[in-house]
One Martini backbone bead per residue (centre of mass of N, CA, C, O) as a GRO file, in nm:
protein
  111
    1UNK     BB    1   1.024   0.753   2.268
    2UNK     BB    2   0.696   0.844   2.140
    3UNK     BB    3   0.549   0.727   2.402
    4UNK     BB    4   0.672   0.832   2.640
    5UNK     BB    5   0.590   1.161   2.548
    6UNK     BB    6   0.288   1.067   2.538
    7UNK     BB    7   0.277   1.025   2.854
    8UNK     BB    8   0.412   1.262   2.987
    9UNK     BB    9   0.120   1.449   2.825
   10UNK     BB   10  -0.100   1.312   2.840
   11UNK     BB   11  -0.224   1.181   2.585
   12UNK     BB   12  -0.123   0.869   2.716
   13UNK     BB   13  -0.237   0.536   2.820
   14UNK     BB   14  -0.137   0.287   2.855
   15UNK     BB   15  -0.398   0.092   2.932
   16UNK     BB   16  -0.466   0.144   2.615
   17UNK     BB   17  -0.241   0.063   2.490
   18UNK     BB   18  -0.341  -0.291   2.644
   19UNK     BB   19  -0.564  -0.296   2.480
   20UNK     BB   20  -0.800  -0.446   2.284
   21UNK     BB   21  -0.956  -0.402   2.018
   22UNK     BB   22  -1.242  -0.418   1.930
   23UNK     BB   23  -1.408  -0.618   1.706
   24UNK     BB   24  -1.616  -0.357   1.564
   25UNK     BB   25  -1.318  -0.164   1.492
   26UNK     BB   26  -1.196  -0.372   1.297
   27UNK     BB   27  -1.369  -0.453   1.107
   28UNK     BB   28  -1.339  -0.278   0.876
   29UNK     BB   29  -0.995  -0.328   0.879
   30UNK     BB   30  -1.077  -0.670   0.762
   31UNK     BB   31  -1.181  -0.601   0.530
   32UNK     BB   32  -1.028  -0.408   0.348
   33UNK     BB   33  -0.779  -0.628   0.371
   34UNK     BB   34  -0.900  -0.846   0.239
   35UNK     BB   35  -0.930  -0.732  -0.003
   36UNK     BB   36  -0.623  -0.631  -0.086
   37UNK     BB   37  -0.554  -0.966  -0.026
   38UNK     BB   38  -0.712  -1.062  -0.305
   39UNK     BB   39  -0.554  -0.876  -0.540
   40UNK     BB   40  -0.265  -0.967  -0.437
   41UNK     BB   41  -0.343  -1.282  -0.545
   42UNK     BB   42  -0.413  -1.238  -0.851
   43UNK     BB   43  -0.189  -1.075  -0.945
   44UNK     BB   44   0.016  -1.349  -0.896
   45UNK     BB   45  -0.195  -1.531  -1.024
   46UNK     BB   46  -0.105  -1.404  -1.285
   47UNK     BB   47   0.176  -1.396  -1.312
   48UNK     BB   48   0.271  -1.682  -1.247
   49UNK     BB   49   0.110  -1.758  -1.507
   50UNK     BB   50   0.238  -1.617  -1.749
   51UNK     BB   51   0.497  -1.721  -1.693
   52UNK     BB   52   0.454  -2.031  -1.772
   53UNK     BB   53   0.382  -1.965  -2.031
   54UNK     BB   54   0.617  -1.849  -2.163
   55UNK     BB   55   0.809  -2.105  -2.073
   56UNK     BB   56   0.622  -2.289  -2.276
   57UNK     BB   57   0.697  -2.128  -2.582
   58UNK     BB   58   0.981  -2.154  -2.499
   59UNK     BB   59   1.261  -2.386  -2.504
   60UNK     BB   60   1.520  -2.160  -2.514
   61UNK     BB   61   1.397  -1.871  -2.345
   62UNK     BB   62   1.404  -1.590  -2.454
   63UNK     BB   63   1.126  -1.515  -2.375
   64UNK     BB   64   1.137  -1.557  -2.056
   65UNK     BB   65   1.328  -1.302  -2.044
   66UNK     BB   66   1.180  -1.062  -2.186
   67UNK     BB   67   0.976  -1.109  -1.973
   68UNK     BB   68   1.163  -1.029  -1.722
   69UNK     BB   69   1.250  -0.805  -1.793
   70UNK     BB   70   0.924  -0.690  -1.816
   71UNK     BB   71   0.882  -0.726  -1.533
   72UNK     BB   72   1.138  -0.536  -1.420
   73UNK     BB   73   1.018  -0.251  -1.547
   74UNK     BB   74   0.715  -0.258  -1.405
   75UNK     BB   75   0.853  -0.287  -1.090
   76UNK     BB   76   0.984   0.002  -1.149
   77UNK     BB   77   0.650   0.133  -1.248
   78UNK     BB   78   0.515   0.098  -0.951
   79UNK     BB   79   0.725   0.214  -0.754
   80UNK     BB   80   0.665   0.475  -0.827
   81UNK     BB   81   0.380   0.499  -0.827
   82UNK     BB   82   0.364   0.406  -0.519
   83UNK     BB   83   0.578   0.721  -0.448
   84UNK     BB   84   0.345   0.921  -0.585
   85UNK     BB   85   0.121   0.830  -0.400
   86UNK     BB   86   0.295   0.867  -0.103
   87UNK     BB   87   0.309   1.159  -0.188
   88UNK     BB   88  -0.035   1.267  -0.266
   89UNK     BB   89  -0.136   1.176   0.018
   90UNK     BB   90   0.029   1.420   0.174
   91UNK     BB   91   0.056   1.713  -0.005
   92UNK     BB   92  -0.280   1.741  -0.058
   93UNK     BB   93  -0.410   1.778   0.248
   94UNK     BB   94  -0.234   1.970   0.311
   95UNK     BB   95  -0.290   2.193   0.152
   96UNK     BB   96  -0.579   2.214   0.216
   97UNK     BB   97  -0.520   2.297   0.489
   98UNK     BB   98  -0.385   2.594   0.417
   99UNK     BB   99  -0.559   2.674   0.148
  100UNK     BB  100  -0.421   2.570  -0.150
  101UNK     BB  101  -0.769   2.450  -0.297
  102UNK     BB  102  -0.842   2.673  -0.477
  103UNK     BB  103  -1.067   2.814  -0.703
  104UNK     BB  104  -0.812   2.833  -0.920
  105UNK     BB  105  -0.671   2.614  -0.959
  106UNK     BB  106  -0.568   2.374  -1.190
  107UNK     BB  107  -0.809   2.170  -1.031
  108UNK     BB  108  -1.064   2.365  -0.930
  109UNK     BB  109  -1.254   2.527  -1.149
  110UNK     BB  110  -1.232   2.789  -1.219
  111UNK     BB  111  -1.296   3.091  -1.408
   0.00000   0.00000   0.00000
C-alpha cells in the first residue's frame, strides 16, 4: 500500500526499488551492524557463562533458580529501557525540529 502510494505520487521509481544498493553505500551499515552483532555475541556469551557457573555452584538448584529470577527481572528492565530509548529517539528530534529545544529548557543550559 505504501509503495503504491509512493509510485502514484511519483516519489519512487520501480526501477530504483529493484536495483540493489552499491557496496560502497552498504559498508557503513555493515560496519555498524558488525559492531552491534559482536556486542550481542559478547553479551550472550557472558550470560550463558554466568548461568553455567551459577548452576555449578549449587547442586540443589536454589542458586540457579534465584539467578533465573534475577535474569528475568533484568530482562524486563532491558525491555523497559529499550522502549524508553526508542520513545526518546523519536520524541526528542521531533521536539527539536519544532523548536522545543530552546535555551531556557531544563536541558538547554540557559541562564
